Amino acid sequence: MSNSLQQQVAIVTGSSSGIGEGVALALSRAGATVVINHSHAGSRPEAEAVLATINSWNGKATIIQCDVSKEEEVQHLFAETIRQFGTVDILVANAGLQQDAKLTEMTLEQWNKVISINLTGQFLCCREAIKEFLRRGIVPERSAAAGKIICMSSVHEVIPWAGHVNYAASKGGIKLLMQTLAQEYAPEKIRINSIAPGAIRTRINHEAWDTPAAAQKLLELIPYGRIGEAADVGKAAVFLASDDSDYITGTTLFVDGGMTLYPGFADNG
Ligand code: NAD
């Protein structure tokens, strides 16, 4: 086990399930104190299961409820984290969802819901994190950077996705949110990067892999020949949160088994 994140405090939004859970576990394994965030009372039992896993290896963690699309709740998430642990060193802005429909059937409510959680939620969380990083500055014995942010994007920050215009627009937005903030705060030694997962086995996309026929169709899009796991993203997050990536900011790390390599061209060029 690498202890590269020892003494650092990480908030992982939407970490009661899926990729967020995988990232929370990986950061804890690397020594970080982890804030497990879930959005509503109904997801508390899942958050408690993640906490129990971290407790099983004597990791330090807490659970804080917060809907990332609500300004006051995000402010509370950070204030409560700072009250409990003194500061925040790492933000993984992961919370997200899909509400799929073709454009002509998409309601304004579906559009607004996805944009407000996937994109505005990242804006709100990045703003609170950066305020705290600027207040605290660099603590050399913990990290060479004043703070690290990892935005959970998607291959759909570059691949258009018919039937998912709200989701694709939110992820395209994250790309320039992340790059603009990286440019704005690099002089303050705050590093901001994205992870763009391909197809990772979570409930957000279960209909794409939970039958053999669906899984086979999905695998046609993945040159590396397997569906990704949350742990694959967790390992990438540890790298981007640690000083191993100290000279990396403003970049998107694709964790996609080659999905963005235009697999349709492999035998049709
Ligand atoms: P998931 O549904 O398991 O996880 C999403 C998490 O976000 C859940 O824990 C959910 O409770 C939480 N969430 C939703 N709305 C919230 C809100 N308002 N406030 C706080 N938390 C909220 O799905 P996942 O696949 O783990 O998705 C995690 C992230 O990864 C999302 O941003 C998603 O777009 C992205 N992603 C996933 C895949 C994939 O293949 N699974 C691919 C690319 C990108």
PDB file of C-alpha atoms and ligand atoms in Angstrom:
ATOM      1  CA  MET A   1       0.000   0.000   0.000  1.00  0.00           C
ATOM      2  CA  SER A   2       1.305   3.439  -0.955  1.00  0.00           C
ATOM      3  CA  ASN A   3       1.021   6.117   1.712  1.00  0.00           C
ATOM      4  CA  SER A   4       1.363   8.993  -0.738  1.00  0.00           C
ATOM      5  CA  LEU A   5      -1.731  10.772   0.614  1.00  0.00           C
ATOM      6  CA  GLN A   6      -0.900  10.431   4.305  1.00  0.00           C
ATOM      7  CA  GLN A   7      -2.287  13.300   6.471  1.00  0.00           C
ATOM      8  CA  GLN A   8      -4.354  14.659   3.573  1.00  0.00           C
ATOM      9  CA  VAL A   9      -8.110  15.180   3.670  1.00  0.00           C
ATOM     10  CA  ALA A  10     -10.155  14.263   0.596  1.00  0.00           C
ATOM     11  CA  ILE A  11     -13.783  15.019  -0.199  1.00  0.00           C
ATOM     12  CA  VAL A  12     -15.261  12.639  -2.787  1.00  0.00           C
ATOM     13  CA  THR A  13     -18.729  13.692  -3.916  1.00  0.00           C
ATOM     14  CA  GLY A  14     -21.225  10.971  -4.751  1.00  0.00           C
ATOM     15  CA  SER A  15     -19.064   8.360  -3.034  1.00  0.00           C
ATOM     16  CA  SER A  16     -21.745   6.095  -1.596  1.00  0.00           C
ATOM     17  CA  SER A  17     -21.679   3.999  -4.795  1.00  0.00           C
ATOM     18  CA  GLY A  18     -19.947   3.275  -8.079  1.00  0.00           C
ATOM     19  CA  ILE A  19     -16.883   5.188  -9.206  1.00  0.00           C
ATOM     20  CA  GLY A  20     -17.031   7.560  -6.216  1.00  0.00           C
ATOM     21  CA  GLU A  21     -16.938   4.594  -3.870  1.00  0.00           C
ATOM     22  CA  GLY A  22     -13.984   3.103  -5.776  1.00  0.00           C
ATOM     23  CA  VAL A  23     -12.149   6.431  -5.584  1.00  0.00           C
ATOM     24  CA  ALA A  24     -12.913   6.884  -1.864  1.00  0.00           C
ATOM     25  CA  LEU A  25     -11.554   3.411  -1.099  1.00  0.00           C
ATOM     26  CA  ALA A  26      -8.421   3.949  -3.206  1.00  0.00           C
ATOM     27  CA  LEU A  27      -7.669   7.343  -1.599  1.00  0.00           C
ATOM     28  CA  SER A  28      -8.140   5.810   1.834  1.00  0.00           C
ATOM     29  CA  ARG A  29      -5.809   2.928   0.935  1.00  0.00           C
ATOM     30  CA  ALA A  30      -3.253   5.590  -0.037  1.00  0.00           C
ATOM     31  CA  GLY A  31      -3.519   7.127   3.429  1.00  0.00           C
ATOM     32  CA  ALA A  32      -6.037   9.965   2.981  1.00  0.00           C
ATOM     33  CA  THR A  33      -8.773  10.843   5.439  1.00  0.00           C
ATOM     34  CA  VAL A  34     -11.930  10.591   3.343  1.00  0.00           C
ATOM     35  CA  VAL A  35     -15.250  12.436   3.419  1.00  0.00           C
ATOM     36  CA  ILE A  36     -17.877  10.117   1.981  1.00  0.00           C
ATOM     37  CA  ASN A  37     -20.595  12.287   0.463  1.00  0.00           C
ATOM     38  CA  HIS A  38     -24.106  11.121  -0.360  1.00  0.00           C
ATOM     39  CA  SER A  39     -27.005  13.190  -1.648  1.00  0.00           C
ATOM     40  CA  HIS A  40     -30.091  12.285   0.388  1.00  0.00           C
ATOM     41  CA  ALA A  41     -31.224  10.332   3.447  1.00  0.00           C
ATOM     42  CA  GLY A  42     -32.052   7.240   1.350  1.00  0.00           C
ATOM     43  CA  SER A  43     -28.403   6.799   0.304  1.00  0.00           C
ATOM     44  CA  ARG A  44     -27.128   6.886   3.915  1.00  0.00           C
ATOM     45  CA  PRO A  45     -26.999   3.054   4.285  1.00  0.00           C
ATOM     46  CA  GLU A  46     -24.757   2.817   1.194  1.00  0.00           C
ATOM     47  CA  ALA A  47     -22.476   5.521   2.621  1.00  0.00           C
ATOM     48  CA  GLU A  48     -22.315   3.588   5.888  1.00  0.00           C
ATOM     49  CA  ALA A  49     -21.228   0.456   4.002  1.00  0.00           C
ATOM     50  CA  VAL A  50     -18.352   2.429   2.415  1.00  0.00           C
ATOM     51  CA  LEU A  51     -17.422   3.786   5.864  1.00  0.00           C
ATOM     52  CA  ALA A  52     -17.432   0.248   7.285  1.00  0.00           C
ATOM     53  CA  THR A  53     -15.046  -0.897   4.553  1.00  0.00           C
ATOM     54  CA  ILE A  54     -12.652   1.966   5.319  1.00  0.00           C
ATOM     55  CA  ASN A  55     -12.935   1.261   9.050  1.00  0.00           C
ATOM     56  CA  SER A  56     -12.046  -2.386   8.351  1.00  0.00           C
ATOM     57  CA  TRP A  57      -8.466  -1.322   7.542  1.00  0.00           C
ATOM     58  CA  ASN A  58      -8.469   1.385  10.253  1.00  0.00           C
ATOM     59  CA  GLY A  59      -8.764   4.182   7.725  1.00  0.00           C
ATOM     60  CA  LYS A  60     -10.141   7.541   8.809  1.00  0.00           C
ATOM     61  CA  ALA A  61     -13.411   8.695   7.237  1.00  0.00           C
ATOM     62  CA  THR A  62     -16.712  10.410   7.882  1.00  0.00           C
ATOM     63  CA  ILE A  63     -20.047  10.722   6.110  1.00  0.00           C
ATOM     64  CA  ILE A  64     -21.546  14.088   5.132  1.00  0.00           C
ATOM     65  CA  GLN A  65     -24.853  14.422   3.298  1.00  0.00           C
ATOM     66  CA  CYS A  66     -24.990  17.111   0.593  1.00  0.00           C
ATOM     67  CA  ASP A  67     -26.790  17.656  -2.679  1.00  0.00           C
ATOM     68  CA  VAL A  68     -24.000  19.137  -4.809  1.00  0.00           C
ATOM     69  CA  SER A  69     -26.439  21.226  -6.831  1.00  0.00           C
ATOM     70  CA  LYS A  70     -27.431  23.245  -3.735  1.00  0.00           C
ATOM     71  CA  GLU A  71     -25.104  26.122  -2.852  1.00  0.00           C
ATOM     72  CA  GLU A  72     -25.777  26.143   0.907  1.00  0.00           C
ATOM     73  CA  GLU A  73     -25.382  22.364   1.138  1.00  0.00           C
ATOM     74  CA  VAL A  74     -22.013  22.498  -0.641  1.00  0.00           C
ATOM     75  CA  GLN A  75     -20.897  25.286   1.701  1.00  0.00           C
ATOM     76  CA  HIS A  76     -21.959  23.112   4.619  1.00  0.00           C
ATOM     77  CA  LEU A  77     -20.072  20.090   3.187  1.00  0.00           C
ATOM     78  CA  PHE A  78     -16.820  22.060   3.201  1.00  0.00           C
ATOM     79  CA  ALA A  79     -17.426  23.873   6.507  1.00  0.00           C
ATOM     80  CA  GLU A  80     -18.231  20.592   8.245  1.00  0.00           C
ATOM     81  CA  THR A  81     -15.177  18.884   6.733  1.00  0.00           C
ATOM     82  CA  ILE A  82     -12.942  21.729   7.937  1.00  0.00           C
ATOM     83  CA  ARG A  83     -14.596  21.637  11.377  1.00  0.00           C
ATOM     84  CA  GLN A  84     -13.923  17.898  11.705  1.00  0.00           C
ATOM     85  CA  PHE A  85     -10.496  17.597  10.071  1.00  0.00           C
ATOM     86  CA  GLY A  86      -9.046  21.136   9.943  1.00  0.00           C
ATOM     87  CA  THR A  87      -8.801  21.523   6.157  1.00  0.00           C
ATOM     88  CA  VAL A  88      -9.333  19.933   2.721  1.00  0.00           C
ATOM     89  CA  ASP A  89      -6.414  18.913   0.504  1.00  0.00           C
ATOM     90  CA  ILE A  90      -8.158  16.984  -2.281  1.00  0.00           C
ATOM     91  CA  LEU A  91     -11.546  17.318  -3.978  1.00  0.00           C
ATOM     92  CA  VAL A  92     -12.854  14.630  -6.295  1.00  0.00           C
ATOM     93  CA  ALA A  93     -15.941  16.192  -7.905  1.00  0.00           C
ATOM     94  CA  ASN A  94     -17.557  12.940  -8.952  1.00  0.00           C
ATOM     95  CA  ALA A  95     -21.317  13.178  -8.334  1.00  0.00           C
ATOM     96  CA  GLY A  96     -23.322  12.856 -11.517  1.00  0.00           C
ATOM     97  CA  LEU A  97     -26.309  11.273 -13.169  1.00  0.00           C
ATOM     98  CA  GLN A  98     -28.066  10.720 -16.476  1.00  0.00           C
ATOM     99  CA  GLN A  99     -31.631  11.594 -17.511  1.00  0.00           C
ATOM    100  CA  ASP A 100     -31.747  10.362 -21.076  1.00  0.00           C
ATOM    101  CA  ALA A 101     -34.097  11.387 -23.874  1.00  0.00           C
ATOM    102  CA  LYS A 102     -33.942  12.450 -27.488  1.00  0.00           C
ATOM    103  CA  LEU A 103     -33.913  16.229 -27.760  1.00  0.00           C
ATOM    104  CA  THR A 104     -37.536  16.530 -28.902  1.00  0.00           C
ATOM    105  CA  GLU A 105     -38.704  14.476 -25.916  1.00  0.00           C
ATOM    106  CA  MET A 106     -36.342  16.005 -23.358  1.00  0.00           C
ATOM    107  CA  THR A 107     -38.051  18.186 -20.781  1.00  0.00           C
ATOM    108  CA  LEU A 108     -36.493  21.347 -19.424  1.00  0.00           C
ATOM    109  CA  GLU A 109     -36.556  19.640 -16.039  1.00  0.00           C
ATOM    110  CA  GLN A 110     -34.380  16.773 -17.372  1.00  0.00           C
ATOM    111  CA  TRP A 111     -31.972  19.263 -18.956  1.00  0.00           C
ATOM    112  CA  ASN A 112     -31.743  21.413 -15.817  1.00  0.00           C
ATOM    113  CA  LYS A 113     -31.358  18.448 -13.456  1.00  0.00           C
ATOM    114  CA  VAL A 114     -28.353  17.015 -15.282  1.00  0.00           C
ATOM    115  CA  ILE A 115     -26.662  20.383 -15.809  1.00  0.00           C
ATOM    116  CA  SER A 116     -27.258  21.468 -12.205  1.00  0.00           C
ATOM    117  CA  ILE A 117     -25.781  18.296 -10.676  1.00  0.00           C
ATOM    118  CA  ASN A 118     -23.091  17.358 -13.213  1.00  0.00           C
ATOM    119  CA  LEU A 119     -21.819  20.853 -14.095  1.00  0.00           C
ATOM    120  CA  THR A 120     -23.058  23.461 -11.600  1.00  0.00           C
ATOM    121  CA  GLY A 121     -22.325  20.966  -8.809  1.00  0.00           C
ATOM    122  CA  GLN A 122     -18.686  20.846  -9.923  1.00  0.00           C
ATOM    123  CA  PHE A 123     -18.538  24.663 -10.095  1.00  0.00           C
ATOM    124  CA  LEU A 124     -19.875  24.946  -6.532  1.00  0.00           C
ATOM    125  CA  CYS A 125     -17.535  22.279  -5.145  1.00  0.00           C
ATOM    126  CA  CYS A 126     -14.462  23.653  -6.974  1.00  0.00           C
ATOM    127  CA  ARG A 127     -15.224  27.159  -5.661  1.00  0.00           C
ATOM    128  CA  GLU A 128     -15.344  26.039  -2.024  1.00  0.00           C
ATOM    129  CA  ALA A 129     -12.262  23.832  -2.412  1.00  0.00           C
ATOM    130  CA  ILE A 130     -10.183  26.576  -4.021  1.00  0.00           C
ATOM    131  CA  LYS A 131     -11.184  29.097  -1.333  1.00  0.00           C
ATOM    132  CA  GLU A 132      -9.847  26.694   1.293  1.00  0.00           C
ATOM    133  CA  PHE A 133      -6.673  25.901  -0.697  1.00  0.00           C
ATOM    134  CA  LEU A 134      -5.951  29.641  -1.054  1.00  0.00           C
ATOM    135  CA  ARG A 135      -6.591  30.250   2.657  1.00  0.00           C
ATOM    136  CA  ARG A 136      -4.287  27.436   3.752  1.00  0.00           C
ATOM    137  CA  GLY A 137      -1.578  27.489   1.086  1.00  0.00           C
ATOM    138  CA  ILE A 138       1.092  24.834   0.725  1.00  0.00           C
ATOM    139  CA  VAL A 139       1.964  22.574   3.640  1.00  0.00           C
ATOM    140  CA  PRO A 140       5.243  21.086   2.343  1.00  0.00           C
ATOM    141  CA  GLU A 141       5.235  18.011   4.591  1.00  0.00           C
ATOM    142  CA  ARG A 142       1.877  16.978   3.088  1.00  0.00           C
ATOM    143  CA  SER A 143       2.119  17.970  -0.590  1.00  0.00           C
ATOM    144  CA  ALA A 144       4.042  20.173  -3.002  1.00  0.00           C
ATOM    145  CA  ALA A 145       0.715  21.638  -4.162  1.00  0.00           C
ATOM    146  CA  ALA A 146      -1.673  23.911  -2.281  1.00  0.00           C
ATOM    147  CA  GLY A 147      -4.514  21.612  -3.288  1.00  0.00           C
ATOM    148  CA  LYS A 148      -5.652  19.131  -5.893  1.00  0.00           C
ATOM    149  CA  ILE A 149      -8.978  18.811  -7.709  1.00  0.00           C
ATOM    150  CA  ILE A 150     -10.075  15.908  -9.873  1.00  0.00           C
ATOM    151  CA  CYS A 151     -13.199  16.520 -11.940  1.00  0.00           C
ATOM    152  CA  MET A 152     -15.037  13.355 -12.978  1.00  0.00           C
ATOM    153  CA  SER A 153     -15.708  13.869 -16.643  1.00  0.00           C
ATOM    154  CA  SER A 154     -16.442  11.183 -19.254  1.00  0.00           C
ATOM    155  CA  VAL A 155     -15.383  10.078 -22.700  1.00  0.00           C
ATOM    156  CA  HIS A 156     -18.456  12.133 -23.628  1.00  0.00           C
ATOM    157  CA  GLU A 157     -16.431  15.298 -23.126  1.00  0.00           C
ATOM    158  CA  VAL A 158     -15.185  14.433 -26.640  1.00  0.00           C
ATOM    159  CA  ILE A 159     -17.552  11.767 -28.034  1.00  0.00           C
ATOM    160  CA  PRO A 160     -20.973  13.133 -29.047  1.00  0.00           C
ATOM    161  CA  TRP A 161     -23.810  10.959 -27.658  1.00  0.00           C
ATOM    162  CA  ALA A 162     -27.180  10.950 -29.395  1.00  0.00           C
ATOM    163  CA  GLY A 163     -30.053  10.683 -26.957  1.00  0.00           C
ATOM    164  CA  HIS A 164     -27.978  12.146 -24.107  1.00  0.00           C
ATOM    165  CA  VAL A 165     -27.550  15.817 -25.028  1.00  0.00           C
ATOM    166  CA  ASN A 166     -27.847  17.063 -21.434  1.00  0.00           C
ATOM    167  CA  TYR A 167     -25.192  14.614 -20.219  1.00  0.00           C
ATOM    168  CA  ALA A 168     -22.778  15.221 -23.121  1.00  0.00           C
ATOM    169  CA  ALA A 169     -23.174  19.004 -22.717  1.00  0.00           C
ATOM    170  CA  SER A 170     -22.445  18.716 -18.994  1.00  0.00           C
ATOM    171  CA  LYS A 171     -19.271  16.721 -19.619  1.00  0.00           C
ATOM    172  CA  GLY A 172     -18.145  19.026 -22.443  1.00  0.00           C
ATOM    173  CA  GLY A 173     -18.680  21.863 -19.974  1.00  0.00           C
ATOM    174  CA  ILE A 174     -16.555  20.138 -17.361  1.00  0.00           C
ATOM    175  CA  LYS A 175     -13.660  19.998 -19.831  1.00  0.00           C
ATOM    176  CA  LEU A 176     -13.395  23.794 -20.086  1.00  0.00           C
ATOM    177  CA  LEU A 177     -14.409  24.380 -16.471  1.00  0.00           C
ATOM    178  CA  MET A 178     -11.445  22.237 -15.458  1.00  0.00           C
ATOM    179  CA  GLN A 179      -8.988  23.762 -17.964  1.00  0.00           C
ATOM    180  CA  THR A 180     -10.005  27.332 -17.164  1.00  0.00           C
ATOM    181  CA  LEU A 181      -9.663  26.804 -13.423  1.00  0.00           C
ATOM    182  CA  ALA A 182      -6.338  25.024 -13.952  1.00  0.00           C
ATOM    183  CA  GLN A 183      -5.075  28.055 -15.879  1.00  0.00           C
ATOM    184  CA  GLU A 184      -6.499  30.485 -13.294  1.00  0.00           C
ATOM    185  CA  TYR A 185      -4.992  28.797 -10.219  1.00  0.00           C
ATOM    186  CA  ALA A 186      -1.742  27.204 -11.425  1.00  0.00           C
ATOM    187  CA  PRO A 187       0.214  30.253 -10.132  1.00  0.00           C
ATOM    188  CA  GLU A 188      -1.175  29.475  -6.660  1.00  0.00           C
ATOM    189  CA  LYS A 189       0.076  25.882  -7.020  1.00  0.00           C
ATOM    190  CA  ILE A 190      -3.407  24.384  -7.190  1.00  0.00           C
ATOM    191  CA  ARG A 191      -3.586  21.459  -9.617  1.00  0.00           C
ATOM    192  CA  ILE A 192      -6.841  20.676 -11.390  1.00  0.00           C
ATOM    193  CA  ASN A 193      -7.313  17.731 -13.740  1.00  0.00           C
ATOM    194  CA  SER A 194     -10.103  15.502 -15.006  1.00  0.00           C
ATOM    195  CA  ILE A 195     -10.578  11.791 -15.289  1.00  0.00           C
ATOM    196  CA  ALA A 196     -12.645  10.723 -18.285  1.00  0.00           C
ATOM    197  CA  PRO A 197     -13.917   7.192 -17.681  1.00  0.00           C
ATOM    198  CA  GLY A 198     -15.133   5.042 -20.556  1.00  0.00           C
ATOM    199  CA  ALA A 199     -17.548   2.246 -19.686  1.00  0.00           C
ATOM    200  CA  ILE A 200     -17.150   1.457 -15.991  1.00  0.00           C
ATOM    201  CA  ARG A 201     -19.349  -1.226 -14.412  1.00  0.00           C
ATOM    202  CA  THR A 202     -21.688   0.801 -12.142  1.00  0.00           C
ATOM    203  CA  ARG A 203     -25.432   1.189 -11.864  1.00  0.00           C
ATOM    204  CA  ILE A 204     -25.469   4.379 -13.980  1.00  0.00           C
ATOM    205  CA  ASN A 205     -24.999   2.198 -17.086  1.00  0.00           C
ATOM    206  CA  HIS A 206     -26.168  -1.243 -15.886  1.00  0.00           C
ATOM    207  CA  GLU A 207     -28.418  -1.793 -18.915  1.00  0.00           C
ATOM    208  CA  ALA A 208     -25.267  -1.552 -21.070  1.00  0.00           C
ATOM    209  CA  TRP A 209     -23.601  -4.596 -19.420  1.00  0.00           C
ATOM    210  CA  ASP A 210     -26.054  -6.596 -17.320  1.00  0.00           C
ATOM    211  CA  THR A 211     -27.063  -9.033 -20.079  1.00  0.00           C
ATOM    212  CA  PRO A 212     -24.536 -10.990 -22.201  1.00  0.00           C
ATOM    213  CA  ALA A 213     -25.912  -9.451 -25.416  1.00  0.00           C
ATOM    214  CA  ALA A 214     -25.614  -5.900 -24.055  1.00  0.00           C
ATOM    215  CA  ALA A 215     -22.109  -6.573 -22.738  1.00  0.00           C
ATOM    216  CA  GLN A 216     -21.026  -7.973 -26.119  1.00  0.00           C
ATOM    217  CA  LYS A 217     -22.313  -4.870 -27.921  1.00  0.00           C
ATOM    218  CA  LEU A 218     -20.531  -2.627 -25.412  1.00  0.00           C
ATOM    219  CA  LEU A 219     -17.254  -4.537 -25.834  1.00  0.00           C
ATOM    220  CA  GLU A 220     -17.265  -3.629 -29.528  1.00  0.00           C
ATOM    221  CA  LEU A 221     -16.568  -0.057 -28.368  1.00  0.00           C
ATOM    222  CA  ILE A 222     -13.651  -1.038 -26.107  1.00  0.00           C
ATOM    223  CA  PRO A 223     -10.417  -2.026 -27.900  1.00  0.00           C
ATOM    224  CA  TYR A 224      -8.873  -3.289 -24.654  1.00  0.00           C
ATOM    225  CA  GLY A 225     -11.574  -5.960 -24.467  1.00  0.00           C
ATOM    226  CA  ARG A 226     -13.000  -5.548 -20.982  1.00  0.00           C
ATOM    227  CA  ILE A 227     -15.439  -3.330 -19.150  1.00  0.00           C
ATOM    228  CA  GLY A 228     -13.755  -1.053 -16.631  1.00  0.00           C
ATOM    229  CA  GLU A 229     -14.119  -1.320 -12.865  1.00  0.00           C
ATOM    230  CA  ALA A 230     -14.392   1.467 -10.284  1.00  0.00           C
ATOM    231  CA  ALA A 231     -10.972   0.397  -8.971  1.00  0.00           C
ATOM    232  CA  ASP A 232      -9.421   1.302 -12.353  1.00  0.00           C
ATOM    233  CA  VAL A 233     -10.603   4.871 -11.821  1.00  0.00           C
ATOM    234  CA  GLY A 234      -9.528   4.788  -8.168  1.00  0.00           C
ATOM    235  CA  LYS A 235      -5.918   4.100  -9.142  1.00  0.00           C
ATOM    236  CA  ALA A 236      -5.921   7.011 -11.602  1.00  0.00           C
ATOM    237  CA  ALA A 237      -7.381   9.291  -8.914  1.00  0.00           C
ATOM    238  CA  VAL A 238      -4.622   8.384  -6.443  1.00  0.00           C
ATOM    239  CA  PHE A 239      -2.026   9.287  -9.077  1.00  0.00           C
ATOM    240  CA  LEU A 240      -3.627  12.650  -9.887  1.00  0.00           C
ATOM    241  CA  ALA A 241      -4.085  13.463  -6.182  1.00  0.00           C
ATOM    242  CA  SER A 242      -0.500  12.614  -5.253  1.00  0.00           C
ATOM    243  CA  ASP A 243       2.789  14.435  -5.828  1.00  0.00           C
ATOM    244  CA  ASP A 244       3.643  11.749  -8.410  1.00  0.00           C
ATOM    245  CA  SER A 245       1.651  13.980 -10.779  1.00  0.00           C
ATOM    246  CA  ASP A 246       3.019  17.274  -9.414  1.00  0.00           C
ATOM    247  CA  TYR A 247       3.792  18.711 -12.865  1.00  0.00           C
ATOM    248  CA  ILE A 248       0.386  17.764 -14.297  1.00  0.00           C
ATOM    249  CA  THR A 249      -2.441  20.281 -14.367  1.00  0.00           C
ATOM    250  CA  GLY A 250      -5.215  21.089 -16.822  1.00  0.00           C
ATOM    251  CA  THR A 251      -5.237  17.665 -18.411  1.00  0.00           C
ATOM    252  CA  THR A 252      -7.811  14.924 -18.860  1.00  0.00           C
ATOM    253  CA  LEU A 253      -6.703  11.379 -18.116  1.00  0.00           C
ATOM    254  CA  PHE A 254      -8.822   8.967 -20.169  1.00  0.00           C
ATOM    255  CA  VAL A 255      -9.470   5.709 -18.298  1.00  0.00           C
ATOM    256  CA  ASP A 256     -11.393   4.060 -21.087  1.00  0.00           C
ATOM    257  CA  GLY A 257      -9.676   0.923 -22.438  1.00  0.00           C
ATOM    258  CA  GLY A 258      -9.209   2.801 -25.710  1.00  0.00           C
ATOM    259  CA  MET A 259     -12.845   3.827 -26.246  1.00  0.00           C
ATOM    260  CA  THR A 260     -11.716   7.202 -27.593  1.00  0.00           C
ATOM    261  CA  LEU A 261      -9.486   5.530 -30.233  1.00  0.00           C
ATOM    262  CA  TYR A 262     -12.306   5.367 -32.827  1.00  0.00           C
ATOM    263  CA  PRO A 263     -12.582   1.543 -32.655  1.00  0.00           C
ATOM    264  CA  GLY A 264     -14.925   1.538 -35.672  1.00  0.00           C
ATOM    265  CA  PHE A 265     -11.896   2.470 -37.800  1.00  0.00           C
ATOM    266  CA  ALA A 266      -9.813  -0.529 -36.683  1.00  0.00           C
ATOM    267  CA  ASP A 267     -10.978  -2.660 -39.636  1.00  0.00           C
ATOM    268  CA  ASN A 268     -12.799  -0.087 -41.729  1.00  0.00           C
ATOM    269  CA  GLY A 269     -10.216   2.537 -42.679  1.00  0.00           C
TER     270      GLY A 269
HETATM  271  P1  NAD B   1     -23.436   5.986  -9.748  1.00  0.00           P
HETATM  272  O1  NAD B   1     -24.869   6.251 -10.041  1.00  0.00           O
HETATM  273  O2  NAD B   1     -23.070   4.733  -9.037  1.00  0.00           O
HETATM  274  O3  NAD B   1     -22.782   7.180  -8.922  1.00  0.00           O
HETATM  275  C1  NAD B   1     -23.209   8.499  -8.981  1.00  0.00           C
HETATM  276  C2  NAD B   1     -23.196   9.014  -7.577  1.00  0.00           C
HETATM  277  O4  NAD B   1     -23.537  10.398  -7.578  1.00  0.00           O
HETATM  278  C3  NAD B   1     -24.227   8.284  -6.704  1.00  0.00           C
HETATM  279  O5  NAD B   1     -23.617   7.914  -5.485  1.00  0.00           O
HETATM  280  C4  NAD B   1     -25.295   9.329  -6.505  1.00  0.00           C
HETATM  281  O6  NAD B   1     -25.980   9.182  -5.275  1.00  0.00           O
HETATM  282  C5  NAD B   1     -24.471  10.601  -6.532  1.00  0.00           C
HETATM  283  N1  NAD B   1     -25.295  11.776  -6.789  1.00  0.00           N
HETATM  284  C6  NAD B   1     -26.257  11.948  -7.719  1.00  0.00           C
HETATM  285  N2  NAD B   1     -26.813  13.164  -7.590  1.00  0.00           N
HETATM  286  C7  NAD B   1     -26.177  13.767  -6.548  1.00  0.00           C
HETATM  287  C8  NAD B   1     -26.282  15.038  -5.939  1.00  0.00           C
HETATM  288  N3  NAD B   1     -27.190  15.918  -6.351  1.00  0.00           N
HETATM  289  N4  NAD B   1     -25.463  15.319  -4.916  1.00  0.00           N
HETATM  290  C9  NAD B   1     -24.546  14.430  -4.470  1.00  0.00           C
HETATM  291  N5  NAD B   1     -24.401  13.204  -5.010  1.00  0.00           N
HETATM  292  C10 NAD B   1     -25.205  12.888  -6.041  1.00  0.00           C
HETATM  293  O7  NAD B   1     -22.690   6.108 -11.164  1.00  0.00           O
HETATM  294  P2  NAD B   1     -21.140   6.208 -11.502  1.00  0.00           P
HETATM  295  O8  NAD B   1     -20.958   5.508 -12.770  1.00  0.00           O
HETATM  296  O9  NAD B   1     -20.311   5.799 -10.341  1.00  0.00           O
HETATM  297  O10 NAD B   1     -20.960   7.773 -11.791  1.00  0.00           O
HETATM  298  C11 NAD B   1     -20.015   8.578 -11.112  1.00  0.00           C
HETATM  299  C12 NAD B   1     -19.472   9.641 -12.048  1.00  0.00           C
HETATM  300  O11 NAD B   1     -18.739   9.013 -13.095  1.00  0.00           O
HETATM  301  C13 NAD B   1     -20.558  10.483 -12.729  1.00  0.00           C
HETATM  302  O12 NAD B   1     -20.126  11.834 -12.800  1.00  0.00           O
HETATM  303  C14 NAD B   1     -20.616   9.884 -14.117  1.00  0.00           C
HETATM  304  O13 NAD B   1     -21.067  10.806 -15.074  1.00  0.00           O
HETATM  305  C15 NAD B   1     -19.165   9.518 -14.339  1.00  0.00           C
HETATM  306  N6  NAD B   1     -18.938   8.524 -15.379  1.00  0.00           N
HETATM  307  C16 NAD B   1     -19.350   7.238 -15.246  1.00  0.00           C
HETATM  308  C17 NAD B   1     -19.095   6.325 -16.268  1.00  0.00           C
HETATM  309  C18 NAD B   1     -19.484   4.871 -16.179  1.00  0.00           C
HETATM  310  O14 NAD B   1     -19.284   4.150 -17.165  1.00  0.00           O
HETATM  311  N7  NAD B   1     -19.990   4.377 -15.076  1.00  0.00           N
HETATM  312  C19 NAD B   1     -18.447   6.743 -17.427  1.00  0.00           C
HETATM  313  C20 NAD B   1     -18.055   8.074 -17.528  1.00  0.00           C
HETATM  314  C21 NAD B   1     -18.301   8.959 -16.506  1.00  0.00           C
END
